[in-house]
Amino acid sequence: MRRTPRLVAALGAALALLASGCAAGPSEQDLLDSVATGPTDELGLLTGKPYDGTHIRLLSCCKTTAQFAALQEKTDREFTAKTGITVEWANIPYESYLQKIVAETAVGGGTYDLVVWPDAYGASAKIGLQPLDEVMRRADRSIDEFSPPFQQAARAGDPDTVYGIPFRGFSYNHFYRKSEYERLGMTPATTWDEFTAQLRRLDGAGGRAAFAGQYGRGGGQNLYTWMSMLWSNGADVLGRDGEPAFTTPQGVAATEQYLALLRDGHSPQASTNWTETDSTQSFEQNRTNSVFTWAWQMDDFTDPAKVQPEVAGDIGVAPLPGWPGKPTVTYGFTWLMGILNTSDHQGAAWEYLKWVTNAETERDVALDKSDPDTATSVVVHTANMLDPEVNAVNHGLPKLQESALRTARTVPMTIDWPQIQDVLEVAINEMAHGADVRTKLDEAAAQIRTLTRR
Amino acid sequence: MTDMAVKPAPAPARSAPAPRPRRRPGGWAIVRAALRVLATLAILFFVLFPILWMALTAFKPARDAFSTAVVFAPTLDNFAAILGGASDLTGALVNSVLIAVATTIVSIPLALLAAYAFSRYRFPGHRGMLLAIVATQFIPGVAIALPFLTLFRSLGLIDTHLALVVVNLSLVVPYITWLLKGFVDGLPIEIEEAARLDGCGQVSLLWRVITPLAAPGIFVAAVFSFLLSWNEFLFPTFLARTDASTLPVALMTLVLPEGVAWGQMAAAGLLVMAPMLIMALLVRKHFAEGMTMGAVK
Amino acid sequence: MVATTVPPPRPRSRMRKHAVPYLHLAPALLAVVLTTVYPLVSALITSFRHWRLNETREAGEFVGLEQYQRVFTDDTFFNSALVTLQFTVISVVLSVGLGLGIALILNNRTRLSALTKALLILPFAVAPALKGFSWRFMLNPDTGVYDQMLDTVLPFADDINWLGDPFWALMVIALTEVWGWAPLIALMLLGGLNSISPEVREAATIDGANAWQRFWRVTFPLLRPLLLIVIFLKAVFSVKIFDQVVTTTGGGPGRATESLNFFAYSQGFTFLDIGYASAVSWVIVLVLGVLATMYLIAMAKQEAK
């Protein structure tokens, strides 16, 4: 037994040694110190290759997404040729992506220079991100190049600071089978009552279900339609005071209407557990007549290689319905790109960020239809959305998006959003499984109050 | 717990042997034999079907991945996609191998030394430490991963092979220490005594005598260590991103925004599974013993 | 335990006598202490501090037992405790029951049984994360091969959306576990069955006992100690269930498959509330600690015999 104390002492010493190493983490840099100044070219890039030979890494997901693939390809061909900076897009699994980006920004690792994140995680991610206002001002760039929801997402809840530049985003739209609507002599509904009446006629039309809803739990995807309905009816997820605001009569009514699409049998029973992919696949596989989803899906819906042949040539798109006398407010989804505090190559990272979010770069990509794997209709600059040439080759979708985005919103920008989203998506899923709407909403509101009062 | 003396194991009356074993040819015996065969086939189906189905799906062309067809034109497309193709997983494969091998190489000597001490010496704290080592296996992974997340962040070790090897030790060392202790217990002590009389020092005794004698046990321990690290999911989920991501976690890359690429998933699954299946068959005899960890001794 | 103790080569003082085994143990103990004791202590300290990673980079103020209080008033925590309990009961009963069945069926010397026994180990060697994916694939309500087989045999199964139904989703995760564990348990039990001397069984046969009586009067009592160990082991692994929850259901539908480990993981990794997650993990450590103590006591008793 007498040996034991010495053993403990040795272990203690080892632990102390380990603890003393704790100060040596990746250090934080300041973007302004590492950004070089000098003459720039037409894309705003510094001439004379000041960062020649630098390798930067971008934390991203889904490298096969057409827009990402297009940008990566263009990066090598154009950006690297001009600047000498090589860029590596890391491909993180989509399923665990949200956690990884938050971990990279909050926990930090020092491996990456740039990060791409979806709007909902901005408030949590900003602790690890560099403010961009000053460098944007110097480069003559402005967040006003983008629609209101994109701007809100870029500020991540901080009224005066921009943390990321939008580089992928879309409005939420109503897609439908054109021929079926024509056969029934209908035009897309503008109010929910009208929409529901149309669904009754679409039930079983062409052997398809009327509507592909998404009520399953997964990444907050069952909240997209719900939030849009909530906002359009004058309710909100969180009020100005940060308190839950969805239990008002308007909130309950909107939720009831949302669930009625499923409960009245317009959306297939299985959609109780569908997420975004399941519902769009059902539409692509010619099993449903209509679906609500992101505008970019148009690229897939019209691609005969990706959908049933009879679907590809038969797609209509419209704004979401609303309530009479109230403005329709939908969710505008934003992907942003920002510079990590722990990056050792912030100057080069800023060069890339400027280039990749440049309206010209974006326009080139949206116009290039030479390869189906990189063809995309996604543009986020208001100027490009209104550009006739861009609209001509993209089904006129950008213009439609621009008008929807004018009144659109982003999700609440609070660091509690991941938890709030979790509570809400579970509540929606449980309502879809039959739980009472009123009770569930109250329960969710109570849970949210508890977790925001910490 | 169980006091065997209380449980009345039937005391057979040995004095009156039956004239001859009952023999009832035909009828029942045949039915029972047939039932037994059927039941055994059902077990085989239960055990093998998911593995075979995955293997089959791995060779299916993309458009057949969702069909239950058994006849199709086999293709290597899925393997091409995950090995250098669109959903390249070779990086994760290399990481998995490196991390599992490194974990094994580090933990075997540690565990062998400890196992030898536990087996051959009595010392204060012997029992306590032995039990404490078992007790570590009850710690939930999250409780280990969380502090390491913040520690490794401070040390700049997030997403490195080293980080994963270190946390894997928490799984592997206790486990194979027990396993090896069992093996060393079974080694005849006379050889060691003879070696000592020959003037063999402690170091060369361990290296020249114990290690070769325990080689079969070390092999089993190595396989276990490799298997535990290879299949580990929670630690790399927490502590790796891309550079050190291992295969089981990288399977998630095949859950694409447009749905799960099941054909590629199956091919990757085969990659994850096949080495483990072979190893499991190699150490089959010791597998069950290992799990009960000396508890039956 | 083992009665073979090597006398040290030369007689030494008591003090120095134990230096040799401690020296042997030191590296392994250091590794174990660093990789298990250190994180546990660190998590214990963190569990008393406010620390959300998306708010501050370093640990915040000490808040006493606040986070433990929160654990015990958190409905979602109790939900995950209940889910874990249900899951543990289901998977232990099914794994051990099926394992015992398999062992009894294969407890003979035919060539087919020998082959089956050799293959029993395979499912356990498959990575749990992959088990989750493969069962999710096979039970897809539209295209899954198991789903189609079941629909043919049991017409009512046609309506079941395996992963969409709260009950069945938990069952599916349990099944992925049972698939790996039942054959392994069978192997362990076959080891036990082999050690039952044929004479005892024969004697019972001669006694006129039928198969059922033989099982309950001879086999079962002899297997009992082994069964207890197996049940215990399976229970511990079930309480720790995590991988398949992530790869099969992600906790859904609703919160029907959120296990304790998954809950702790969400708090820490998804929500970045390291302080709360540490308190949750310590509650889990304590729960498992009670199980572990029971196990150790049982082992000690068995050893004493």
XYZ file of C-alpha atoms in Angstrom, chain A residues 419 422 451 454, chain B residues 142 146 238, chain C residues 51-52 70 74 76-77 255 258 260-278 280:
35
model
C -32.527 23.621 -29.275
C -35.306 20.525 -32.035
C -34.441 26.665 -22.220
C -31.037 29.816 -18.656
C -20.041 10.567 -24.257
C -16.813 15.473 -24.229
C -17.013 13.726 -31.837
C -20.396 26.521 -20.358
C -22.003 26.842 -23.739
C -32.131 20.855 -14.596
C -36.014 17.941 -17.941
C -36.677 15.093 -22.525
C -34.113 13.568 -20.168
C -38.380 11.423 -29.450
C -33.711 9.065 -28.133
C -29.619 8.395 -22.874
C -26.329 8.424 -24.737
C -27.959 10.095 -27.733
C -29.533 12.682 -25.445
C -26.191 13.501 -23.836
C -24.605 13.661 -27.272
C -27.240 16.116 -28.533
C -26.811 18.391 -25.537
C -23.058 18.464 -25.926
C -22.426 18.188 -29.591
C -25.531 19.498 -31.326
C -26.466 22.162 -28.803
C -22.902 22.776 -27.563
C -24.014 23.050 -23.943
C -20.941 21.383 -22.512
C -21.867 22.151 -18.898
C -25.295 20.575 -19.113
C -24.044 17.669 -21.210
C -21.415 16.952 -18.546
C -26.170 14.524 -18.004
